[in-house]
PDB file of C-alpha atoms in Angstrom:
ATOM      1  CA  MET A   1    -134.637  75.016 -39.638  1.00  0.00           C
ATOM      2  CA  LEU A   2    -132.683  75.543 -36.443  1.00  0.00           C
ATOM      3  CA  SER A   3    -129.494  73.708 -35.772  1.00  0.00           C
ATOM      4  CA  TYR A   4    -127.548  73.620 -32.570  1.00  0.00           C
ATOM      5  CA  ARG A   5    -124.835  71.806 -30.677  1.00  0.00           C
ATOM      6  CA  LEU A   6    -124.907  70.896 -27.030  1.00  0.00           C
ATOM      7  CA  VAL A   7    -121.441  70.464 -25.558  1.00  0.00           C
ATOM      8  CA  GLN A   8    -121.185  69.501 -21.922  1.00  0.00           C
ATOM      9  CA  LYS A   9    -118.667  67.879 -19.619  1.00  0.00           C
ATOM     10  CA  THR A  10    -121.485  65.794 -18.193  1.00  0.00           C
ATOM     11  CA  LYS A  11    -120.791  62.176 -17.347  1.00  0.00           C
ATOM     12  CA  ILE A  12    -123.691  59.825 -17.034  1.00  0.00           C
ATOM     13  CA  ILE A  13    -123.021  56.512 -15.377  1.00  0.00           C
ATOM     14  CA  GLU A  14    -125.665  53.852 -15.205  1.00  0.00           C
ATOM     15  CA  GLY A  15    -126.017  50.123 -14.971  1.00  0.00           C
ATOM     16  CA  ALA A  16    -125.393  47.418 -12.426  1.00  0.00           C
ATOM     17  CA  GLY A  17    -122.661  48.451  -9.996  1.00  0.00           C
ATOM     18  CA  ALA A  18    -122.266  51.973 -11.390  1.00  0.00           C
ATOM     19  CA  ILE A  19    -122.669  53.540  -7.948  1.00  0.00           C
ATOM     20  CA  SER A  20    -119.519  51.805  -6.732  1.00  0.00           C
ATOM     21  CA  ASP A  21    -117.430  53.892  -9.180  1.00  0.00           C
ATOM     22  CA  LEU A  22    -118.821  57.264  -8.108  1.00  0.00           C
ATOM     23  CA  GLY A  23    -116.210  58.240  -5.512  1.00  0.00           C
ATOM     24  CA  GLN A  24    -113.294  57.323  -7.752  1.00  0.00           C
ATOM     25  CA  LEU A  25    -114.890  59.171 -10.657  1.00  0.00           C
ATOM     26  CA  CYS A  26    -115.041  62.303  -8.510  1.00  0.00           C
ATOM     27  CA  LEU A  27    -111.421  61.948  -7.426  1.00  0.00           C
ATOM     28  CA  GLU A  28    -110.154  61.204 -10.955  1.00  0.00           C
ATOM     29  CA  ASN A  29    -111.767  64.425 -12.175  1.00  0.00           C
ATOM     30  CA  GLY A  30    -110.471  66.540  -9.296  1.00  0.00           C
ATOM     31  CA  TYR A  31    -113.824  66.978  -7.560  1.00  0.00           C
ATOM     32  CA  LYS A  32    -113.589  67.250  -3.799  1.00  0.00           C
ATOM     33  CA  ARG A  33    -117.030  68.427  -2.723  1.00  0.00           C
ATOM     34  CA  PRO A  34    -120.018  67.280  -4.771  1.00  0.00           C
ATOM     35  CA  PHE A  35    -123.499  68.713  -4.337  1.00  0.00           C
ATOM     36  CA  LEU A  36    -125.748  65.668  -3.997  1.00  0.00           C
ATOM     37  CA  VAL A  37    -129.239  66.399  -5.349  1.00  0.00           C
ATOM     38  CA  TYR A  38    -132.225  64.064  -5.056  1.00  0.00           C
ATOM     39  CA  ASP A  39    -135.889  63.884  -4.147  1.00  0.00           C
ATOM     40  CA  GLN A  40    -137.649  62.003  -1.360  1.00  0.00           C
ATOM     41  CA  GLY A  41    -138.804  59.243  -3.710  1.00  0.00           C
ATOM     42  CA  VAL A  42    -135.186  58.328  -4.414  1.00  0.00           C
ATOM     43  CA  ALA A  43    -134.365  58.553  -0.722  1.00  0.00           C
ATOM     44  CA  LYS A  44    -137.142  56.119   0.189  1.00  0.00           C
ATOM     45  CA  VAL A  45    -135.780  53.289  -1.958  1.00  0.00           C
ATOM     46  CA  GLY A  46    -132.346  53.245  -0.289  1.00  0.00           C
ATOM     47  CA  ILE A  47    -130.166  54.480  -3.135  1.00  0.00           C
ATOM     48  CA  ILE A  48    -128.838  57.451  -1.202  1.00  0.00           C
ATOM     49  CA  GLU A  49    -127.326  55.299   1.531  1.00  0.00           C
ATOM     50  CA  LYS A  50    -125.408  53.377  -1.140  1.00  0.00           C
ATOM     51  CA  VAL A  51    -124.160  56.574  -2.779  1.00  0.00           C
ATOM     52  CA  THR A  52    -123.065  58.215   0.472  1.00  0.00           C
ATOM     53  CA  ALA A  53    -121.379  54.990   1.653  1.00  0.00           C
ATOM     54  CA  VAL A  54    -119.247  54.945  -1.512  1.00  0.00           C
ATOM     55  CA  LEU A  55    -118.375  58.628  -1.208  1.00  0.00           C
ATOM     56  CA  ASP A  56    -117.535  58.204   2.481  1.00  0.00           C
ATOM     57  CA  LYS A  57    -115.358  55.154   1.740  1.00  0.00           C
ATOM     58  CA  ASP A  58    -113.424  57.096  -0.890  1.00  0.00           C
ATOM     59  CA  GLY A  59    -113.019  60.153   1.356  1.00  0.00           C
ATOM     60  CA  VAL A  60    -115.183  62.453  -0.741  1.00  0.00           C
ATOM     61  CA  SER A  61    -117.122  64.973   1.364  1.00  0.00           C
ATOM     62  CA  TYR A  62    -120.465  66.100  -0.031  1.00  0.00           C
ATOM     63  CA  VAL A  63    -123.388  68.435   0.591  1.00  0.00           C
ATOM     64  CA  VAL A  64    -126.942  67.093   0.421  1.00  0.00           C
ATOM     65  CA  TYR A  65    -129.881  68.892  -1.156  1.00  0.00           C
ATOM     66  CA  ASP A  66    -132.969  66.708  -0.850  1.00  0.00           C
ATOM     67  CA  ARG A  67    -135.764  69.224  -1.332  1.00  0.00           C
ATOM     68  CA  ILE A  68    -136.193  68.596  -5.053  1.00  0.00           C
ATOM     69  CA  ILE A  69    -139.693  67.900  -6.357  1.00  0.00           C
ATOM     70  CA  PRO A  70    -140.952  67.174  -9.883  1.00  0.00           C
ATOM     71  CA  ASP A  71    -141.044  70.407 -11.883  1.00  0.00           C
ATOM     72  CA  PRO A  72    -139.381  72.459  -9.120  1.00  0.00           C
ATOM     73  CA  THR A  73    -140.170  76.140  -8.782  1.00  0.00           C
ATOM     74  CA  CYS A  74    -137.588  78.779  -9.620  1.00  0.00           C
ATOM     75  CA  ASN A  75    -137.351  79.571  -5.910  1.00  0.00           C
ATOM     76  CA  LEU A  76    -136.491  75.970  -5.087  1.00  0.00           C
ATOM     77  CA  VAL A  77    -133.825  75.857  -7.795  1.00  0.00           C
ATOM     78  CA  ASP A  78    -132.417  79.171  -6.574  1.00  0.00           C
ATOM     79  CA  GLU A  79    -132.342  77.859  -2.999  1.00  0.00           C
ATOM     80  CA  GLY A  80    -130.288  74.859  -4.157  1.00  0.00           C
ATOM     81  CA  ALA A  81    -127.961  77.051  -6.188  1.00  0.00           C
ATOM     82  CA  VAL A  82    -127.323  79.324  -3.209  1.00  0.00           C
ATOM     83  CA  LEU A  83    -126.538  76.342  -0.969  1.00  0.00           C
ATOM     84  CA  CYS A  84    -124.260  74.825  -3.614  1.00  0.00           C
ATOM     85  CA  LYS A  85    -122.291  78.059  -3.977  1.00  0.00           C
ATOM     86  CA  LYS A  86    -122.218  78.792  -0.234  1.00  0.00           C
ATOM     87  CA  SER A  87    -120.939  75.267   0.447  1.00  0.00           C
ATOM     88  CA  GLU A  88    -118.216  75.673  -2.200  1.00  0.00           C
ATOM     89  CA  CYS A  89    -119.260  72.548  -4.074  1.00  0.00           C
ATOM     90  CA  ASP A  90    -117.328  71.814  -7.253  1.00  0.00           C
ATOM     91  CA  CYS A  91    -119.697  69.439  -9.030  1.00  0.00           C
ATOM     92  CA  VAL A  92    -123.300  68.227  -8.934  1.00  0.00           C
ATOM     93  CA  ILE A  93    -124.407  64.627  -8.559  1.00  0.00           C
ATOM     94  CA  ALA A  94    -128.083  64.360  -9.467  1.00  0.00           C
ATOM     95  CA  ILE A  95    -129.773  61.130  -8.527  1.00  0.00           C
TER      96      ILE A  95
END
């Protein structure tokens, strides 16, 4: 039988009003330039405007990558990784 441990510094926030804490969470953890990743389905329901409004209000600049699709290809993931690195992002916010 295999055993393993998964240790990550990942924070998952969810629930009513969770978006309003996003900018402060970034600042409290020293993040200054998040890489905002989402697909067009998420964009269509208006969540992104709420997220970017909170980040803007808290003075957190961000880079948007909105080309994600279900089961993305390796090339698409690589494209996002290159943009993230080139833009000197220090964390990823996946929505």
